[in-house]
Every structure is written in structure tokens, then in C-alpha cells.
Amino acid sequence: MQLNYIYIDANPVDRLYFLQLLKKFPELNLKKEFSDAVHALEYLNYNSVDFVIVTAELPIYNGFEFAKQLKEKIEIVLLTKKTEDAVKSFEEDFVDCLIKPVKFDRFNKTVRKIEDKIEYKRNLVTKKEYTIHFKCNFKTEKVSANNIRWIEAMGDYVKIVTSKKTYMVLSTMKSFLDKLPHGQFVRIHKSYIINLNKVINFTTNTVNTDGKCLPLSRKQKGEFKETYLNFQ
């Protein structure tokens, strides 16, 4: 299971040490590292990850305050030098709390916890048909995720193209992507999200999804290929 994450730590020495430890876990894919919570929150407004590693001691927002600022539920691993933070992290439903400096064996247990929690969530999705609810023309619509062909940005709206009809919904691309089943939908361009179930083939700059050729941007190409191969 490939897991995407970001790492937030204001201490450059601690960050360097922990990054070396993280390299020993090939199943973990570091998307970005930050020295403060503010820039991390900005990143998460436009990007999705499976979990976040964050230190308790940070400028502006500490680790706990950072968690409260999140718009979506994300699994959190807290790093700290204070043993009393463990109780608070449990109360906040963090996946784990690690005392610095972190050793390999201890972090290995944390990784297994993360995998178990995320696999459980994904299994819940696959046991039932995943449906999306949204408002369109003053009505609440219900659509099966499997019927969505692609989503297209249209100013302040997104156009949802399904096998039967098209909907215009007031939403950002990031917000709508967060509603979709993880791993099945991926952004291929700033203006397009596709359903990997509908992909027929792709080239260096286009994706043929359900008979429609959509642009594949250079920026999103790597993430698309990685997600597509894991999906297969």
C-alpha cells in the first residue's frame, strides 16, 4: 500500500534526522515538507494526502492547533519532546504520538497503525456502492461515483460529466475531489479530474477516458501515472 504524506517540523536538525528514517519506508511517499503549519495548511487546501506527520512545537500554530484548522479529516502522527502530549493526542484521536528522537522499530509500529486505519476506511468504501451527494439547481442530487466520467473546472463551478447527464455544481476542484473515493479519481490537469475506471489509454499529454481525450499536464503527469499503476 502506497501512502502519501507531508511532514511539518520547525527544527532543521530534527527534520534532517527524521527524513533519513523515513527513507527506510519505501511504502511512504513524501509529497512535501514544511517548517511551519501555515504553509502546510495552504498546501492541503489544494492537495490531498493520506496522513500528516507534525511536531507539537511549531511557530504560529502548534501541532494541536494545526489539526483543528484542517478542513478535512486526515490521520495525524504527532512528534513531541513532552510525554504529556501523548494523552492529549489520544483525546484528539491522532493515529499516534511519538517521543523524539524516534527509533526505527517504534516508527515501524506507527506505519502499521496508519496502514490498518486507511485500509479499514477503504474497505468500508468498497463494501458499498460509493455515492456522491451535491446540490444542483436547488436540488440535492445523488450520483454513483462509478458513473462519473470526469469533472471539469468551470470558473466557480465544476461540471460533473456522468454516463447519463451533466451537472453544474458550485464547488472548487479540491473540495469535490475530497468527496470522491480515494485512489479511483485523480487530477490530470488544473481543470480536469478523471475516473480511473474510465481510462482507455494515455499518451505523454492526453488521457483517453471513456472515449474523450482530455489534457494531461506536465505537473500532474507523475502523480497520474503513479496512481493509475497502483489502481491497476
PDB file of C-alpha atoms in Angstrom:
ATOM      1  CA  MET A   1       0.000   0.000   0.000  1.00  0.00           C
ATOM      2  CA  GLN A   2       1.488   3.339  -1.106  1.00  0.00           C
ATOM      3  CA  LEU A   3       0.701   6.179   1.315  1.00  0.00           C
ATOM      4  CA  ASN A   4       1.158   9.888   0.603  1.00  0.00           C
ATOM      5  CA  TYR A   5       2.041  12.265   3.428  1.00  0.00           C
ATOM      6  CA  ILE A   6       3.518  15.638   4.356  1.00  0.00           C
ATOM      7  CA  TYR A   7       5.983  16.332   7.172  1.00  0.00           C
ATOM      8  CA  ILE A   8       5.981  19.512   9.305  1.00  0.00           C
ATOM      9  CA  ASP A   9       8.890  20.284  11.651  1.00  0.00           C
ATOM     10  CA  ALA A  10      10.396  23.663  12.548  1.00  0.00           C
ATOM     11  CA  ASN A  11      13.652  22.168  13.858  1.00  0.00           C
ATOM     12  CA  PRO A  12      16.068  21.665  10.912  1.00  0.00           C
ATOM     13  CA  VAL A  13      18.257  19.179  12.823  1.00  0.00           C
ATOM     14  CA  ASP A  14      15.299  17.045  13.908  1.00  0.00           C
ATOM     15  CA  ARG A  15      13.834  17.273  10.417  1.00  0.00           C
ATOM     16  CA  LEU A  16      17.039  16.030   8.790  1.00  0.00           C
ATOM     17  CA  TYR A  17      17.277  13.125  11.247  1.00  0.00           C
ATOM     18  CA  PHE A  18      13.672  12.050  10.766  1.00  0.00           C
ATOM     19  CA  LEU A  19      13.816  12.357   6.967  1.00  0.00           C
ATOM     20  CA  GLN A  20      16.651   9.834   6.980  1.00  0.00           C
ATOM     21  CA  LEU A  21      14.455   7.477   8.994  1.00  0.00           C
ATOM     22  CA  LEU A  22      11.518   7.977   6.634  1.00  0.00           C
ATOM     23  CA  LYS A  23      13.636   6.901   3.651  1.00  0.00           C
ATOM     24  CA  LYS A  24      13.715   3.393   5.137  1.00  0.00           C
ATOM     25  CA  PHE A  25       9.986   3.036   4.440  1.00  0.00           C
ATOM     26  CA  PRO A  26       9.503   2.740   0.638  1.00  0.00           C
ATOM     27  CA  GLU A  27       5.734   2.417   1.080  1.00  0.00           C
ATOM     28  CA  LEU A  28       5.619   6.043   2.277  1.00  0.00           C
ATOM     29  CA  ASN A  29       5.658   8.787  -0.346  1.00  0.00           C
ATOM     30  CA  LEU A  30       6.701  12.229   0.937  1.00  0.00           C
ATOM     31  CA  LYS A  31       4.771  14.845  -1.046  1.00  0.00           C
ATOM     32  CA  LYS A  32       6.151  17.929   0.717  1.00  0.00           C
ATOM     33  CA  GLU A  33       7.974  19.046   3.873  1.00  0.00           C
ATOM     34  CA  PHE A  34       7.297  22.268   5.792  1.00  0.00           C
ATOM     35  CA  SER A  35       8.835  24.223   8.666  1.00  0.00           C
ATOM     36  CA  ASP A  36       5.515  25.774   9.752  1.00  0.00           C
ATOM     37  CA  ALA A  37       1.826  24.871   9.838  1.00  0.00           C
ATOM     38  CA  VAL A  38       0.593  27.879   7.845  1.00  0.00           C
ATOM     39  CA  HIS A  39       2.225  26.830   4.573  1.00  0.00           C
ATOM     40  CA  ALA A  40       1.211  23.224   5.199  1.00  0.00           C
ATOM     41  CA  LEU A  41      -2.440  24.261   5.563  1.00  0.00           C
ATOM     42  CA  GLU A  42      -2.219  26.239   2.317  1.00  0.00           C
ATOM     43  CA  TYR A  43      -0.857  23.144   0.562  1.00  0.00           C
ATOM     44  CA  LEU A  44      -3.663  20.953   1.933  1.00  0.00           C
ATOM     45  CA  ASN A  45      -6.261  23.367   0.580  1.00  0.00           C
ATOM     46  CA  TYR A  46      -5.321  22.183  -2.908  1.00  0.00           C
ATOM     47  CA  ASN A  47      -3.768  18.745  -2.375  1.00  0.00           C
ATOM     48  CA  SER A  48      -4.812  15.506  -0.693  1.00  0.00           C
ATOM     49  CA  VAL A  49      -2.640  13.187   1.411  1.00  0.00           C
ATOM     50  CA  ASP A  50      -3.265  10.055   3.455  1.00  0.00           C
ATOM     51  CA  PHE A  51      -1.646  11.334   6.646  1.00  0.00           C
ATOM     52  CA  VAL A  52       0.421  14.125   8.196  1.00  0.00           C
ATOM     53  CA  ILE A  53       3.483  13.941  10.438  1.00  0.00           C
ATOM     54  CA  VAL A  54       3.643  17.113  12.528  1.00  0.00           C
ATOM     55  CA  THR A  55       5.620  18.252  15.564  1.00  0.00           C
ATOM     56  CA  ALA A  56       3.907  19.685  18.619  1.00  0.00           C
ATOM     57  CA  GLU A  57       6.352  22.608  18.743  1.00  0.00           C
ATOM     58  CA  LEU A  58       5.741  24.955  15.803  1.00  0.00           C
ATOM     59  CA  PRO A  59       5.580  28.737  15.242  1.00  0.00           C
ATOM     60  CA  ILE A  60       2.133  30.402  14.928  1.00  0.00           C
ATOM     61  CA  TYR A  61       0.095  27.153  15.135  1.00  0.00           C
ATOM     62  CA  ASN A  62       1.421  24.254  17.206  1.00  0.00           C
ATOM     63  CA  GLY A  63       0.673  20.655  16.223  1.00  0.00           C
ATOM     64  CA  PHE A  64      -2.679  20.535  18.034  1.00  0.00           C
ATOM     65  CA  GLU A  65      -3.796  23.912  16.675  1.00  0.00           C
ATOM     66  CA  PHE A  66      -2.802  22.792  13.186  1.00  0.00           C
ATOM     67  CA  ALA A  67      -5.089  19.756  13.486  1.00  0.00           C
ATOM     68  CA  LYS A  68      -8.040  21.958  14.467  1.00  0.00           C
ATOM     69  CA  GLN A  69      -7.505  24.096  11.344  1.00  0.00           C
ATOM     70  CA  LEU A  70      -7.877  21.159   8.955  1.00  0.00           C
ATOM     71  CA  LYS A  71     -10.996  21.273   6.792  1.00  0.00           C
ATOM     72  CA  GLU A  72     -10.995  17.517   6.166  1.00  0.00           C
ATOM     73  CA  LYS A  73     -10.278  14.561   8.449  1.00  0.00           C
ATOM     74  CA  ILE A  74      -6.660  13.420   7.928  1.00  0.00           C
ATOM     75  CA  GLU A  75      -4.740  10.890  10.002  1.00  0.00           C
ATOM     76  CA  ILE A  76      -2.117  12.654  12.145  1.00  0.00           C
ATOM     77  CA  VAL A  77       1.113  11.426  13.710  1.00  0.00           C
ATOM     78  CA  LEU A  78       2.418  13.818  16.372  1.00  0.00           C
ATOM     79  CA  LEU A  79       6.127  14.183  17.162  1.00  0.00           C
ATOM     80  CA  THR A  80       6.967  15.734  20.517  1.00  0.00           C
ATOM     81  CA  LYS A  81       9.546  16.008  23.292  1.00  0.00           C
ATOM     82  CA  LYS A  82       6.870  16.111  26.013  1.00  0.00           C
ATOM     83  CA  THR A  83       5.434  12.835  27.297  1.00  0.00           C
ATOM     84  CA  GLU A  84       2.269  14.618  28.492  1.00  0.00           C
ATOM     85  CA  ASP A  85       1.352  15.322  24.846  1.00  0.00           C
ATOM     86  CA  ALA A  86       0.581  11.618  24.403  1.00  0.00           C
ATOM     87  CA  VAL A  87      -2.625  11.877  26.447  1.00  0.00           C
ATOM     88  CA  LYS A  88      -3.834  14.939  24.572  1.00  0.00           C
ATOM     89  CA  SER A  89      -3.066  13.360  21.188  1.00  0.00           C
ATOM     90  CA  PHE A  90      -5.157  10.334  22.203  1.00  0.00           C
ATOM     91  CA  GLU A  91      -8.034  12.635  23.142  1.00  0.00           C
ATOM     92  CA  GLU A  92      -7.726  14.349  19.736  1.00  0.00           C
ATOM     93  CA  ASP A  93      -7.869  10.933  18.001  1.00  0.00           C
ATOM     94  CA  PHE A  94      -4.400  11.197  16.437  1.00  0.00           C
ATOM     95  CA  VAL A  95      -3.205   7.919  14.980  1.00  0.00           C
ATOM     96  CA  ASP A  96      -0.065   8.017  17.169  1.00  0.00           C
ATOM     97  CA  CYS A  97       2.220  10.187  19.305  1.00  0.00           C
ATOM     98  CA  LEU A  98       5.985   9.647  19.135  1.00  0.00           C
ATOM     99  CA  ILE A  99       8.604  10.972  21.535  1.00  0.00           C
ATOM    100  CA  LYS A 100      11.701  12.433  19.875  1.00  0.00           C
ATOM    101  CA  PRO A 101      14.153  11.063  18.903  1.00  0.00           C
ATOM    102  CA  VAL A 102      12.128   8.372  17.143  1.00  0.00           C
ATOM    103  CA  LYS A 103      13.644   4.927  16.589  1.00  0.00           C
ATOM    104  CA  PHE A 104      13.038   2.652  13.599  1.00  0.00           C
ATOM    105  CA  ASP A 105      11.153  -0.095  15.470  1.00  0.00           C
ATOM    106  CA  ARG A 106       8.795   2.376  17.118  1.00  0.00           C
ATOM    107  CA  PHE A 107       8.007   4.183  13.882  1.00  0.00           C
ATOM    108  CA  ASN A 108       7.507   0.862  12.106  1.00  0.00           C
ATOM    109  CA  LYS A 109       4.620   0.177  14.513  1.00  0.00           C
ATOM    110  CA  THR A 110       3.179   3.599  13.672  1.00  0.00           C
ATOM    111  CA  VAL A 111       3.288   2.862   9.946  1.00  0.00           C
ATOM    112  CA  ARG A 112       1.370  -0.386  10.504  1.00  0.00           C
ATOM    113  CA  LYS A 113      -1.253   1.533  12.501  1.00  0.00           C
ATOM    114  CA  ILE A 114      -1.672   4.021   9.667  1.00  0.00           C
ATOM    115  CA  GLU A 115      -1.961   1.236   7.095  1.00  0.00           C
ATOM    116  CA  ASP A 116      -4.583  -0.563   9.178  1.00  0.00           C
ATOM    117  CA  LYS A 117      -6.705   2.571   9.637  1.00  0.00           C
ATOM    118  CA  ILE A 118      -6.585   3.584   5.986  1.00  0.00           C
ATOM    119  CA  GLU A 119      -7.202   0.045   4.725  1.00  0.00           C
ATOM    120  CA  TYR A 120     -10.226  -0.177   7.029  1.00  0.00           C
ATOM    121  CA  LYS A 121     -11.617   3.075   5.593  1.00  0.00           C
ATOM    122  CA  ARG A 122     -11.030   1.915   2.020  1.00  0.00           C
ATOM    123  CA  ASN A 123     -12.719  -1.426   2.708  1.00  0.00           C
ATOM    124  CA  LEU A 124     -15.783   0.399   4.019  1.00  0.00           C
ATOM    125  CA  VAL A 125     -15.981   2.217   0.698  1.00  0.00           C
ATOM    126  CA  THR A 126     -15.656  -0.924  -1.426  1.00  0.00           C
ATOM    127  CA  LYS A 127     -18.313  -2.818   0.552  1.00  0.00           C
ATOM    128  CA  LYS A 128     -20.993  -0.454  -0.694  1.00  0.00           C
ATOM    129  CA  GLU A 129     -21.556   1.482  -3.854  1.00  0.00           C
ATOM    130  CA  TYR A 130     -19.921   4.853  -3.282  1.00  0.00           C
ATOM    131  CA  THR A 131     -22.391   7.656  -3.905  1.00  0.00           C
ATOM    132  CA  ILE A 132     -21.845  11.413  -4.076  1.00  0.00           C
ATOM    133  CA  HIS A 133     -24.398  13.967  -2.885  1.00  0.00           C
ATOM    134  CA  PHE A 134     -24.345  17.552  -4.150  1.00  0.00           C
ATOM    135  CA  LYS A 135     -26.675  20.474  -4.842  1.00  0.00           C
ATOM    136  CA  CYS A 136     -27.555  21.382  -8.423  1.00  0.00           C
ATOM    137  CA  ASN A 137     -30.351  23.760  -9.493  1.00  0.00           C
ATOM    138  CA  PHE A 138     -31.702  23.921  -5.909  1.00  0.00           C
ATOM    139  CA  LYS A 139     -31.965  20.114  -5.740  1.00  0.00           C
ATOM    140  CA  THR A 140     -29.818  17.598  -3.876  1.00  0.00           C
ATOM    141  CA  GLU A 141     -28.576  15.055  -6.399  1.00  0.00           C
ATOM    142  CA  LYS A 142     -27.283  11.555  -5.680  1.00  0.00           C
ATOM    143  CA  VAL A 143     -24.822  10.047  -8.164  1.00  0.00           C
ATOM    144  CA  SER A 144     -22.829   6.816  -8.119  1.00  0.00           C
ATOM    145  CA  ALA A 145     -19.102   7.552  -8.239  1.00  0.00           C
ATOM    146  CA  ASN A 146     -18.674   4.733 -10.763  1.00  0.00           C
ATOM    147  CA  ASN A 147     -20.943   6.594 -13.197  1.00  0.00           C
ATOM    148  CA  ILE A 148     -18.797   9.743 -13.185  1.00  0.00           C
ATOM    149  CA  ARG A 149     -16.656  10.005 -16.323  1.00  0.00           C
ATOM    150  CA  TRP A 150     -14.758  13.173 -15.477  1.00  0.00           C
ATOM    151  CA  ILE A 151     -15.034  16.503 -13.620  1.00  0.00           C
ATOM    152  CA  GLU A 152     -14.144  19.799 -15.294  1.00  0.00           C
ATOM    153  CA  ALA A 153     -13.429  23.205 -13.708  1.00  0.00           C
ATOM    154  CA  MET A 154     -15.764  25.962 -14.945  1.00  0.00           C
ATOM    155  CA  GLY A 155     -14.909  29.162 -13.042  1.00  0.00           C
ATOM    156  CA  ASP A 156     -16.560  28.989  -9.600  1.00  0.00           C
ATOM    157  CA  TYR A 157     -18.311  25.773 -10.643  1.00  0.00           C
ATOM    158  CA  VAL A 158     -17.358  22.225 -11.553  1.00  0.00           C
ATOM    159  CA  LYS A 159     -19.006  20.306 -14.378  1.00  0.00           C
ATOM    160  CA  ILE A 160     -19.685  16.686 -13.466  1.00  0.00           C
ATOM    161  CA  VAL A 161     -19.964  14.522 -16.555  1.00  0.00           C
ATOM    162  CA  THR A 162     -21.652  11.152 -15.927  1.00  0.00           C
ATOM    163  CA  SER A 163     -22.707   8.357 -18.258  1.00  0.00           C
ATOM    164  CA  LYS A 164     -26.279   9.735 -18.265  1.00  0.00           C
ATOM    165  CA  LYS A 165     -26.163  13.510 -17.814  1.00  0.00           C
ATOM    166  CA  THR A 166     -24.086  16.548 -16.849  1.00  0.00           C
ATOM    167  CA  TYR A 167     -24.347  18.625 -13.648  1.00  0.00           C
ATOM    168  CA  MET A 168     -23.052  22.106 -12.788  1.00  0.00           C
ATOM    169  CA  VAL A 169     -22.103  22.383  -9.106  1.00  0.00           C
ATOM    170  CA  LEU A 170     -20.807  25.356  -7.103  1.00  0.00           C
ATOM    171  CA  SER A 171     -17.547  23.922  -5.762  1.00  0.00           C
ATOM    172  CA  THR A 172     -13.768  24.009  -6.072  1.00  0.00           C
ATOM    173  CA  MET A 173     -11.978  21.111  -7.732  1.00  0.00           C
ATOM    174  CA  LYS A 174     -10.134  20.303  -4.488  1.00  0.00           C
ATOM    175  CA  SER A 175     -13.336  20.174  -2.416  1.00  0.00           C
ATOM    176  CA  PHE A 176     -15.070  17.906  -4.901  1.00  0.00           C
ATOM    177  CA  LEU A 177     -12.047  15.613  -5.257  1.00  0.00           C
ATOM    178  CA  ASP A 178     -12.068  15.130  -1.479  1.00  0.00           C
ATOM    179  CA  LYS A 179     -15.616  13.723  -1.731  1.00  0.00           C
ATOM    180  CA  LEU A 180     -14.603  11.039  -4.211  1.00  0.00           C
ATOM    181  CA  PRO A 181     -13.276   7.546  -3.376  1.00  0.00           C
ATOM    182  CA  HIS A 182      -9.551   7.648  -2.710  1.00  0.00           C
ATOM    183  CA  GLY A 183      -7.398   6.128  -5.446  1.00  0.00           C
ATOM    184  CA  GLN A 184     -10.176   5.918  -8.042  1.00  0.00           C
ATOM    185  CA  PHE A 185     -10.155   9.587  -9.076  1.00  0.00           C
ATOM    186  CA  VAL A 186      -7.087  11.665  -9.895  1.00  0.00           C
ATOM    187  CA  ARG A 187      -6.406  15.178 -11.112  1.00  0.00           C
ATOM    188  CA  ILE A 188      -4.689  15.178 -14.528  1.00  0.00           C
ATOM    189  CA  HIS A 189      -4.808  18.935 -15.166  1.00  0.00           C
ATOM    190  CA  LYS A 190      -5.766  22.051 -13.214  1.00  0.00           C
ATOM    191  CA  SER A 191      -9.139  21.822 -14.987  1.00  0.00           C
ATOM    192  CA  TYR A 192      -9.768  18.055 -15.041  1.00  0.00           C
ATOM    193  CA  ILE A 193     -10.321  15.158 -12.635  1.00  0.00           C
ATOM    194  CA  ILE A 194     -10.859  11.709 -14.136  1.00  0.00           C
ATOM    195  CA  ASN A 195     -12.292   8.358 -13.056  1.00  0.00           C
ATOM    196  CA  LEU A 196      -9.518   5.765 -13.486  1.00  0.00           C
ATOM    197  CA  ASN A 197     -12.159   3.120 -14.195  1.00  0.00           C
ATOM    198  CA  LYS A 198     -12.933   5.004 -17.411  1.00  0.00           C
ATOM    199  CA  VAL A 199      -9.345   5.313 -18.714  1.00  0.00           C
ATOM    200  CA  ILE A 200      -8.829   3.526 -22.041  1.00  0.00           C
ATOM    201  CA  ASN A 201      -5.265   4.679 -22.758  1.00  0.00           C
ATOM    202  CA  PHE A 202      -2.991   7.718 -22.451  1.00  0.00           C
ATOM    203  CA  THR A 203      -0.115   9.465 -24.206  1.00  0.00           C
ATOM    204  CA  THR A 204       2.516  11.902 -22.947  1.00  0.00           C
ATOM    205  CA  ASN A 205      -0.003  14.762 -22.917  1.00  0.00           C
ATOM    206  CA  THR A 206      -3.535  13.299 -23.151  1.00  0.00           C
ATOM    207  CA  VAL A 207      -5.725  10.751 -21.392  1.00  0.00           C
ATOM    208  CA  ASN A 208      -8.443   8.892 -23.286  1.00  0.00           C
ATOM    209  CA  THR A 209     -11.221   8.493 -20.739  1.00  0.00           C
ATOM    210  CA  ASP A 210     -14.363   6.753 -21.906  1.00  0.00           C
ATOM    211  CA  GLY A 211     -13.739   7.875 -25.497  1.00  0.00           C
ATOM    212  CA  LYS A 212     -12.933  11.518 -24.676  1.00  0.00           C
ATOM    213  CA  CYS A 213      -9.338  12.810 -24.945  1.00  0.00           C
ATOM    214  CA  LEU A 214      -8.510  15.140 -22.048  1.00  0.00           C
ATOM    215  CA  PRO A 215      -5.276  17.108 -21.484  1.00  0.00           C
ATOM    216  CA  LEU A 216      -2.603  15.656 -19.189  1.00  0.00           C
ATOM    217  CA  SER A 217      -0.456  18.451 -17.744  1.00  0.00           C
ATOM    218  CA  ARG A 218       3.270  18.109 -17.146  1.00  0.00           C
ATOM    219  CA  LYS A 219       2.748  18.980 -13.468  1.00  0.00           C
ATOM    220  CA  GLN A 220       0.186  16.208 -12.882  1.00  0.00           C
ATOM    221  CA  LYS A 221       1.750  13.556 -15.141  1.00  0.00           C
ATOM    222  CA  GLY A 222       3.842  11.880 -12.431  1.00  0.00           C
ATOM    223  CA  GLU A 223       1.002  11.633  -9.915  1.00  0.00           C
ATOM    224  CA  PHE A 224      -1.397  10.369 -12.591  1.00  0.00           C
ATOM    225  CA  LYS A 225       0.941   7.570 -13.723  1.00  0.00           C
ATOM    226  CA  GLU A 226       1.708   6.514 -10.146  1.00  0.00           C
ATOM    227  CA  THR A 227      -1.966   6.455  -9.124  1.00  0.00           C
ATOM    228  CA  TYR A 228      -3.005   4.700 -12.340  1.00  0.00           C
ATOM    229  CA  LEU A 229      -0.409   1.928 -11.940  1.00  0.00           C
ATOM    230  CA  ASN A 230      -1.353   1.377  -8.276  1.00  0.00           C
ATOM    231  CA  PHE A 231      -5.033   1.341  -9.250  1.00  0.00           C
ATOM    232  CA  GLN A 232      -4.408  -1.386 -11.812  1.00  0.00           C
TER     233      GLN A 232
END
